Short mmCIF file of C-alpha atoms in Angstrom, two decimals:
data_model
loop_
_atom_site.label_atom_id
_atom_site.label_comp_id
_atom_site.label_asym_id
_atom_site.label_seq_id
_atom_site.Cartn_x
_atom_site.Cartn_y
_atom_site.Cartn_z
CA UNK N 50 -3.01 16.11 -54.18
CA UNK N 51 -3.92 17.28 -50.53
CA UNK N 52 -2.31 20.57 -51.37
CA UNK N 53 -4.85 20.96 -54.94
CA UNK N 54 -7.79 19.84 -52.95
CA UNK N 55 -10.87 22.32 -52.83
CA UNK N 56 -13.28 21.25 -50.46
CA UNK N 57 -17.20 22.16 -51.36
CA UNK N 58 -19.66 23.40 -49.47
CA UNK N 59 -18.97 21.43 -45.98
CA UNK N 60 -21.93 23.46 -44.06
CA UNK N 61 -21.26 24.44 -40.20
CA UNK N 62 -21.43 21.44 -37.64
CA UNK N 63 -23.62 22.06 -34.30
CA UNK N 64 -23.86 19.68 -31.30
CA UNK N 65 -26.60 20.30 -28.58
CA UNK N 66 -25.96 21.57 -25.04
CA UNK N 67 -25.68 17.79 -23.26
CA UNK N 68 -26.77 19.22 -20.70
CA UNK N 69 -29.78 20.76 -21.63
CA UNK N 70 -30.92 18.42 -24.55
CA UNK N 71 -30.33 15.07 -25.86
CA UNK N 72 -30.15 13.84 -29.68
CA UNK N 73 -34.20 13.78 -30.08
CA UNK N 74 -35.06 17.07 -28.58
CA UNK N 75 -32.13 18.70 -30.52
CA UNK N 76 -33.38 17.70 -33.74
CA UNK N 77 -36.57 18.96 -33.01
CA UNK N 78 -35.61 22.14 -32.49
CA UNK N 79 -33.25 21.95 -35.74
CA UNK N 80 -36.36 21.11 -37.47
CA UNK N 81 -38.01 24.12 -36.49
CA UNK N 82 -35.21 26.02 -38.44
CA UNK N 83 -35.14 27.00 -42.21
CA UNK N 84 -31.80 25.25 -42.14
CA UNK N 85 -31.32 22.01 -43.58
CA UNK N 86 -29.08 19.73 -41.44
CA UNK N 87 -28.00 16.13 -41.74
CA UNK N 88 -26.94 13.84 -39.39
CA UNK N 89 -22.54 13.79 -38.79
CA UNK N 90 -20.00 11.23 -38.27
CA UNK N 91 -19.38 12.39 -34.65
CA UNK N 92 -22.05 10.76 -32.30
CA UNK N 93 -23.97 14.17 -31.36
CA UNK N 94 -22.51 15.90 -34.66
CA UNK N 95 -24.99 17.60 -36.92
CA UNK N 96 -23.90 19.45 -40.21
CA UNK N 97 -26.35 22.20 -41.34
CA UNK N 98 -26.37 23.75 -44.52
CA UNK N 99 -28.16 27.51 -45.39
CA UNK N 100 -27.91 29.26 -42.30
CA UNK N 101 -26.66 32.75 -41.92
CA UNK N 102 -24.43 34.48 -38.53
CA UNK N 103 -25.47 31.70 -35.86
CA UNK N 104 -24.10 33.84 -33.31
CA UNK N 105 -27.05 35.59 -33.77
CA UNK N 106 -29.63 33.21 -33.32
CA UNK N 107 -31.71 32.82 -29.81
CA UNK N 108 -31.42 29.12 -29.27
CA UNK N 109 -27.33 29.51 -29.62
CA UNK N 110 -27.33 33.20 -27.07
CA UNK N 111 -29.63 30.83 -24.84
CA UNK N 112 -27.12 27.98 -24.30
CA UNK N 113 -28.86 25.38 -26.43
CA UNK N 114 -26.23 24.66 -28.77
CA UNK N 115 -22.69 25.16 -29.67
CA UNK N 116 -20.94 25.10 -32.96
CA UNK N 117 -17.50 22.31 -33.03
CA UNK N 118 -15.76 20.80 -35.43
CA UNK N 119 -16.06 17.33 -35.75
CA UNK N 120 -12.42 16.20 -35.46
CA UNK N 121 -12.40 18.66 -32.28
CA UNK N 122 -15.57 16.65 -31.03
CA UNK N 123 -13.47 13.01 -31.67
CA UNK N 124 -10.81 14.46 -29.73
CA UNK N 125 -12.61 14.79 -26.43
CA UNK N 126 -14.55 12.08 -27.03
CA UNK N 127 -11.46 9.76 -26.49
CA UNK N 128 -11.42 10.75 -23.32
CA UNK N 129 -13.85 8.50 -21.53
CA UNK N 130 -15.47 10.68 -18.96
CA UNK N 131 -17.31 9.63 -15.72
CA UNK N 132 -18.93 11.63 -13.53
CA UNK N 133 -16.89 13.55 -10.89
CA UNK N 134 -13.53 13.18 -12.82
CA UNK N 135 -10.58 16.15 -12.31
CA UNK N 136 -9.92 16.66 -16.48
CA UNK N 137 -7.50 18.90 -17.81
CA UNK N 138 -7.05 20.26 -21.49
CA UNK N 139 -4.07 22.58 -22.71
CA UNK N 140 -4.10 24.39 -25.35
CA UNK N 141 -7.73 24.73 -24.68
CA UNK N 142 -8.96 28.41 -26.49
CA UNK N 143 -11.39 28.47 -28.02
CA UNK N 144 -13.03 25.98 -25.19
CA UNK N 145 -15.45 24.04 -27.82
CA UNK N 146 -13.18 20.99 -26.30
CA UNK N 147 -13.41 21.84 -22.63
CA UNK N 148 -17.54 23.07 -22.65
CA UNK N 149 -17.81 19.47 -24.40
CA UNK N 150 -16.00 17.51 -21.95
CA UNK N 151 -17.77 19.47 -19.21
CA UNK N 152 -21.01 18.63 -20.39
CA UNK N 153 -20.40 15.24 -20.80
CA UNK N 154 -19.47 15.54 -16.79
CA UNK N 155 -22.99 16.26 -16.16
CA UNK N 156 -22.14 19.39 -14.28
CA UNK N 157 -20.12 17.28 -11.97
CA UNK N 158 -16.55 17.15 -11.19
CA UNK N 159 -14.21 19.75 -12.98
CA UNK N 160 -12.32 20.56 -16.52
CA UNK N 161 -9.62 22.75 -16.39
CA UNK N 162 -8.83 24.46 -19.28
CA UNK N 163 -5.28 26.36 -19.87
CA UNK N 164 -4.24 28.59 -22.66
CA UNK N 165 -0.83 29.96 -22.74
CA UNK N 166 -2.52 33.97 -23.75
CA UNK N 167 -4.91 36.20 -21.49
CA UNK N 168 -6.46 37.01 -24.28
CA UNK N 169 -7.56 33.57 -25.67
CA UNK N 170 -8.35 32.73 -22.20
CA UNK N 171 -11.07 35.79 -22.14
CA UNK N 172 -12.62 33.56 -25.34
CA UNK N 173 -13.27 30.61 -23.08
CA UNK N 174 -15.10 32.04 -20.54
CA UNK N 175 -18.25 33.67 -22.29
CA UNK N 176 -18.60 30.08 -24.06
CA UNK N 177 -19.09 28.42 -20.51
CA UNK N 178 -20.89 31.35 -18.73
CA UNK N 179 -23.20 30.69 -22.09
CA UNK N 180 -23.57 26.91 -21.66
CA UNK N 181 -24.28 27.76 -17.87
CA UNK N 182 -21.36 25.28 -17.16
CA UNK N 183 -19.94 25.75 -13.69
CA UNK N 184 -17.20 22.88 -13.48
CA UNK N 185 -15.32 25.14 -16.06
CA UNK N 186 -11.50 26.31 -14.78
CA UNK N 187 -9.96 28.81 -17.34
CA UNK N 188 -6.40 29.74 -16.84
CA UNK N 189 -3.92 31.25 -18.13
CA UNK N 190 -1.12 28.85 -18.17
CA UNK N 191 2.68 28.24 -19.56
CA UNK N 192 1.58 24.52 -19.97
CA UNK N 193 5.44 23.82 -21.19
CA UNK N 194 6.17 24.21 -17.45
CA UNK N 195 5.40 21.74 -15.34
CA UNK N 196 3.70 22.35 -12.04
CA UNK N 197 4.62 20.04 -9.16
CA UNK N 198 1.56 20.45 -7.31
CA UNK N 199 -0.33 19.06 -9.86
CA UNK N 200 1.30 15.79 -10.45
CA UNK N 201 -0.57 12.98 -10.49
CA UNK N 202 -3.65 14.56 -9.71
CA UNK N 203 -5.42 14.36 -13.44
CA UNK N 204 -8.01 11.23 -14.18
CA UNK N 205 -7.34 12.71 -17.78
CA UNK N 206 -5.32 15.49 -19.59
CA UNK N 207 -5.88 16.36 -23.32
CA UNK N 208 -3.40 18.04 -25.18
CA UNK N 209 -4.40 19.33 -28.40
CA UNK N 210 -0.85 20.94 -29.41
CA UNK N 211 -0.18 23.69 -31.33
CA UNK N 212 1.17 22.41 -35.30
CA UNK N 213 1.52 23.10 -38.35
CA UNK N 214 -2.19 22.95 -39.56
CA UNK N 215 -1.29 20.38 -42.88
CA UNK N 216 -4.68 18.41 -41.64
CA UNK N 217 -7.15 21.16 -42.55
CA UNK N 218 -5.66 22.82 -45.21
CA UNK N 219 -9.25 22.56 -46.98
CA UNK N 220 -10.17 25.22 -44.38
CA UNK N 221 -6.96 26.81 -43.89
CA UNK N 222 -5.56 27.24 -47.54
CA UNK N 223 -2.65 29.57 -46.23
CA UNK N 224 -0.96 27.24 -44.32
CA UNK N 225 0.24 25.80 -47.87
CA UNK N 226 2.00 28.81 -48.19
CA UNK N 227 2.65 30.37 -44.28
CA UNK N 228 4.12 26.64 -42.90
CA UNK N 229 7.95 26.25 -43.84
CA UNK N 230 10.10 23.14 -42.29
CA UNK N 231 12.02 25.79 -39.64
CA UNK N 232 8.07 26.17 -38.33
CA UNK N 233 7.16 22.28 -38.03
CA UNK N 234 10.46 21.71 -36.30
CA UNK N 235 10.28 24.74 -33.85
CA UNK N 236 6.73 23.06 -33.26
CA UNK N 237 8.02 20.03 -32.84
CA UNK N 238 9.92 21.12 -29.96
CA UNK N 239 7.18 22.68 -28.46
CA UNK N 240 4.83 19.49 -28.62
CA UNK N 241 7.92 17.83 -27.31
CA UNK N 242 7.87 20.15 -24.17
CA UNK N 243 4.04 20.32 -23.65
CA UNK N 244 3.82 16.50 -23.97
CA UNK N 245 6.55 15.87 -21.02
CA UNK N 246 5.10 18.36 -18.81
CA UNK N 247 1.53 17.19 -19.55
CA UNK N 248 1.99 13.41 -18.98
CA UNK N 249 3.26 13.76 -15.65
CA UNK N 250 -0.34 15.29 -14.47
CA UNK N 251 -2.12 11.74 -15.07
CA UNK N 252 -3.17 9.36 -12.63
CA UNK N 253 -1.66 5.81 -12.62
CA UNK N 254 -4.40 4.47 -14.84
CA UNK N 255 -5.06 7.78 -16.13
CA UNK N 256 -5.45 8.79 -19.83
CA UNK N 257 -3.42 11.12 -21.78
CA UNK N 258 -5.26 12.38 -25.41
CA UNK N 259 -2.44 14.10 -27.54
CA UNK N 260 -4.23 15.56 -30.96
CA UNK N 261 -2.99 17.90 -33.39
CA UNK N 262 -4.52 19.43 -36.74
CA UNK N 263 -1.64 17.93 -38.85
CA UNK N 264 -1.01 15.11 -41.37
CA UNK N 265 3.38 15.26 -40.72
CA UNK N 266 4.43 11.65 -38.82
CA UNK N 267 7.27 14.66 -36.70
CA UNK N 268 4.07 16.14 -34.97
CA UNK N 269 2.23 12.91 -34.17
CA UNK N 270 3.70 9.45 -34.21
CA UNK N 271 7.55 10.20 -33.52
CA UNK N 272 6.37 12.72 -30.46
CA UNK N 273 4.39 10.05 -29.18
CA UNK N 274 7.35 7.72 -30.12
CA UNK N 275 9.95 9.35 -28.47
CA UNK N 276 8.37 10.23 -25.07
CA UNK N 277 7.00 6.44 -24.87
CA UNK N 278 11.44 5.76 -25.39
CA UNK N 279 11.74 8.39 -22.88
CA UNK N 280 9.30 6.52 -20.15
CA UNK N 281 10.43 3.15 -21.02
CA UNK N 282 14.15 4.18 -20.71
CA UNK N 283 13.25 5.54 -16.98
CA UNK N 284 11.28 2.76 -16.47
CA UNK N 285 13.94 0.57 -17.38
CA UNK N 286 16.57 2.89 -15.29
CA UNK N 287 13.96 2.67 -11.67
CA UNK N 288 14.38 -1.12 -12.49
CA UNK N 289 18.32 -1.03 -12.86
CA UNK N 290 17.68 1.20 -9.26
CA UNK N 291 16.21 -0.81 -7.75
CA UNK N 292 18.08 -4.25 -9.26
CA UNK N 293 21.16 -2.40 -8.00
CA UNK N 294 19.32 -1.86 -4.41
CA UNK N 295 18.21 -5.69 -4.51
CA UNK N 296 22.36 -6.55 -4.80
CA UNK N 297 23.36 -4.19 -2.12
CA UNK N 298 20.54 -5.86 0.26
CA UNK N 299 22.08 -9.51 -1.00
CA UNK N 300 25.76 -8.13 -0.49
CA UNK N 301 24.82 -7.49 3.15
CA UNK N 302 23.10 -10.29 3.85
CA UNK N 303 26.09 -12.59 2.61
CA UNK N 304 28.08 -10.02 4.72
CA UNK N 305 26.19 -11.19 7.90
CA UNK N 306 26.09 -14.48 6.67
CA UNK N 307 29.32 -14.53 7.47
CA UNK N 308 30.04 -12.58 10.36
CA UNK N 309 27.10 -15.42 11.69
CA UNK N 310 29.16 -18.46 10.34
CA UNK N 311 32.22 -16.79 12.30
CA UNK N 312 30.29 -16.14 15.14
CA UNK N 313 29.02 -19.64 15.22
CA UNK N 314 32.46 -21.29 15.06
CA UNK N 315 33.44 -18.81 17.89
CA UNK N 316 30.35 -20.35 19.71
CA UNK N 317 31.31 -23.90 18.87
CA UNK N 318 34.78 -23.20 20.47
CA UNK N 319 33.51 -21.56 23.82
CA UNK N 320 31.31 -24.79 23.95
CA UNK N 321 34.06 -27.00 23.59
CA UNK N 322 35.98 -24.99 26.46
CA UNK N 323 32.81 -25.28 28.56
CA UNK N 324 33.04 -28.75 28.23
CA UNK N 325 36.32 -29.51 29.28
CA UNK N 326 35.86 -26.95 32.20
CA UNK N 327 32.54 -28.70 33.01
CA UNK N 328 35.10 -32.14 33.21
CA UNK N 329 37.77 -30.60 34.87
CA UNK N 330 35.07 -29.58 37.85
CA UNK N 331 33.80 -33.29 37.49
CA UNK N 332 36.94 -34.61 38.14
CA UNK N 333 38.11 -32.41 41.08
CA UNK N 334 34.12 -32.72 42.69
CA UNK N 335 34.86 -36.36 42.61
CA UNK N 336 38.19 -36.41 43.91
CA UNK N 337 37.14 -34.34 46.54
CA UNK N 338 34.08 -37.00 47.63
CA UNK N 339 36.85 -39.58 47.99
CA UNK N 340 38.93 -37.48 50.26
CA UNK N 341 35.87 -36.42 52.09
CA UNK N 342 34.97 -40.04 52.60
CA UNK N 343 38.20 -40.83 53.52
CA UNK N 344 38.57 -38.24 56.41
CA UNK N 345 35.40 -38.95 57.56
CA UNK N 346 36.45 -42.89 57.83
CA UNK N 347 39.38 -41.54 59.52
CA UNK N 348 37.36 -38.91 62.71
CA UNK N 349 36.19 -41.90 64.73
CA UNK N 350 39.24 -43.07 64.84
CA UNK N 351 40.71 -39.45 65.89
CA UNK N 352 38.15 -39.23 68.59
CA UNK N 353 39.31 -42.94 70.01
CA UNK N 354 42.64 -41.50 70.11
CA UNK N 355 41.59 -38.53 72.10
CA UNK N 356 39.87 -40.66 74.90
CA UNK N 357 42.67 -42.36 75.34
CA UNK N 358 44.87 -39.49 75.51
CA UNK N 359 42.71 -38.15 78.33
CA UNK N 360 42.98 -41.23 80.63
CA UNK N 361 46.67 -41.32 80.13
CA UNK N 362 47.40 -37.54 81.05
CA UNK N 363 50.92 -38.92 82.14
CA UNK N 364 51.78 -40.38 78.68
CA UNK N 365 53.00 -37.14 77.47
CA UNK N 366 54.64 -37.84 74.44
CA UNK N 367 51.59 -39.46 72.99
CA UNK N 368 49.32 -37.19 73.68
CA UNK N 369 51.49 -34.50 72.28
CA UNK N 370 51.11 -36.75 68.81
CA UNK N 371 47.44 -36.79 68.80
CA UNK N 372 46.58 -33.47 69.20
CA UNK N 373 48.75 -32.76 66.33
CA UNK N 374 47.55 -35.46 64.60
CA UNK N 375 44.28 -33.87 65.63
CA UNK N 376 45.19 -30.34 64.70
CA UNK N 377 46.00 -31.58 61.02
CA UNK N 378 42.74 -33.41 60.18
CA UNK N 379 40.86 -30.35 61.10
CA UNK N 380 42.98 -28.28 58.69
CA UNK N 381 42.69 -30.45 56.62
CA UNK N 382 38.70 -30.73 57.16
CA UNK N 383 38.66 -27.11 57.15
CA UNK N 384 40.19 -26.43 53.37
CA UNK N 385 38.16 -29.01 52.19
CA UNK N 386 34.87 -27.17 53.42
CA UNK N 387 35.64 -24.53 51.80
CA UNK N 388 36.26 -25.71 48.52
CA UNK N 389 33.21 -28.07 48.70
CA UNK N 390 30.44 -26.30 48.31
CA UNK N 391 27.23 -27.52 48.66
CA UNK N 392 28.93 -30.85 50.85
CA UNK N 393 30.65 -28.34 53.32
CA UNK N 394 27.67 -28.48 55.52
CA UNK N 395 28.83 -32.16 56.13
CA UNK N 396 32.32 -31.29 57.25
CA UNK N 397 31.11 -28.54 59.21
CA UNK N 398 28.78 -30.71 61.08
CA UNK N 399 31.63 -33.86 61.64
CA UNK N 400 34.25 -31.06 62.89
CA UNK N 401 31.98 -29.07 65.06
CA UNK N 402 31.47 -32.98 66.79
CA UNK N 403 35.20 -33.72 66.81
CA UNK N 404 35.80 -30.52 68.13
#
């Protein structure tokens, strides 16, 4: 049935020059015309019936107006443009597309439009010198091969792939007999290319339009299908990354735990050593208080024994006893001083006197 369909007389759609009139003034000037127009589905769309080679007419050289197909105006139009936005369509010639989303800019930001040929490039350019558009970008542009410099850097790409034309066969009655299945799957593997490339321009919170001129689910919904599998299956693998990442990090920090807890028990042990040092000292600083105490009981009596050495010079014997009994203590003193510490003053002091 799509195939047998004859379409009738469909007229020629127009849509003003948004930047140089809106809806009202356009169908004035329309009105002045011999043509008869009606109003189209397409928000600034207006079919017009009886009207000869357009190209020719003054309001068209002059800029006013442009002539688009309505399905080419509903693919821009899902791009929702604001002012100042960095736009890019592929696939762009013959630039009714990119002049449209340009206008819609307001003369403000910038569309750039790629064609893969030189020479379909050369058909954009009059079309925006025409429309006095100056945020127009033509290039000539392999847009299967993806240019790093550009990532990221698009508010909004639209990709209006090359097919197999089955949509406007009514228009195009050869492509019932040009198109074979080798074509829509060579296409298909074009779309597939230009669509990877292509999405990886977008912002984060970007928009990507992908449109094509044909009816076949292989050019539409399983591209789309299989590049959305295609970003959810690296989405999924950054998450399996970074999951992995997340175990490494836990790994190591049950490593450390670890060498911590071992640490700690090493801690635990030096503390219990310092302990038992710390009691050992205790123990030895009081012992050595006691003997300290007890030679220091013990000097007056030395000193005694000295005086009455002296007044019994002729007592030999005895005094030969005290002075070694004398001699010892302050050895004795002596070692003890040194070992003391802070009480060696003391013993200093009590032997400098005995001496």
């Amino acid at each position: 049935a799509i195939a047998a369909y004859r379409q009738r007389d469909a007229g020629i759609t127009l849509r003003p020059n948004l930047t140089a009139l809106n809806g009202s003034a356009f169908e004035k000037l329309l009105d002045r015309k011999v043509w008869q127009w009606e109003k189209g589905l397409a928000p600034d769309a207006y079919i017009i019936h009886g009207a000869a080679d357009i190209s020719r007419d003054a309001d068209f050289q002059a800029g006013r107006f442009s002539i688009q197909s309505q399905s080419s105006m509903f693919a821009a139009l899902a791009i929702e443009t604001r002012p100042g936005m960095q736009l890019l369509d592929v696939c762009a010639a013959p630039g009714g597309k990119t002049c449209y989303l340009a206008e819609r800019l307001n003369g403000t930001g910038r569309v750039q439009s790629w064609d893969l040929h030189p020479h379909r490039v050369k058909l954009i350019e009059p079309q925006a010198r025409r429309l006095r558009l100056d945020n127009v970008r033509p290039m000539a542009r392999d847009a299967t091969v993806f240019r790093e410099e550009l990532e990221r850097t698009m508010d909004a790409v639209l990709l209006d792939a090359p097919c197999s034309g089955t949509g406007v066969m009514a228009g195009k009655p050869d492509v019932k007999y040009r198109v074979t299945a080798e074509d829509v799957d060579a296409l298909a593997v074009t779309q597939q290319a230009l669509l990877e490339a292509c999405c990886r321009y977008v912002k984060p919170g970007g928009q990507l339009v992908y449109s094509t001129c044909s009816i076949l689910p292989e050019e539409n919904a399983l591209q789309l299908q299989m590049e959305l599998n295609k970003k959810m299956q690296a989405r999924v693998n950054e998450q399996e990354a970074a999951l992995n990442s997340l175990r490494a990090e836990l790994n190591e920090a049950k490593l450390q735990a670890d060498l911590f807890k071992g640490r700690h028990e090493d801690f635990n042990g030096l503390k219990n050593q310092l302990d038992e040092i710390r009691a050992q000292f205790t123990q030895r600083l009081d012992q050595f208080e006691k003997d300290f105490d007890r030679l220091e009981a013990e000097v007056p009596c030395c000193k005694a024994a000295a005086r009455c050495a002296n007044k019994q010079e002729e007592d030999k014997p005895e005094v030969h006893k005290v002075t070694l009994r004398r001699r010892g203590v302050a050895q004795q003193t002596e070692e003890l001083a040194k070992t003391a510490g802070g009480a060696g003053s003391r013993v200093c002091k009590i032997l400098n006197e005995w001496k």
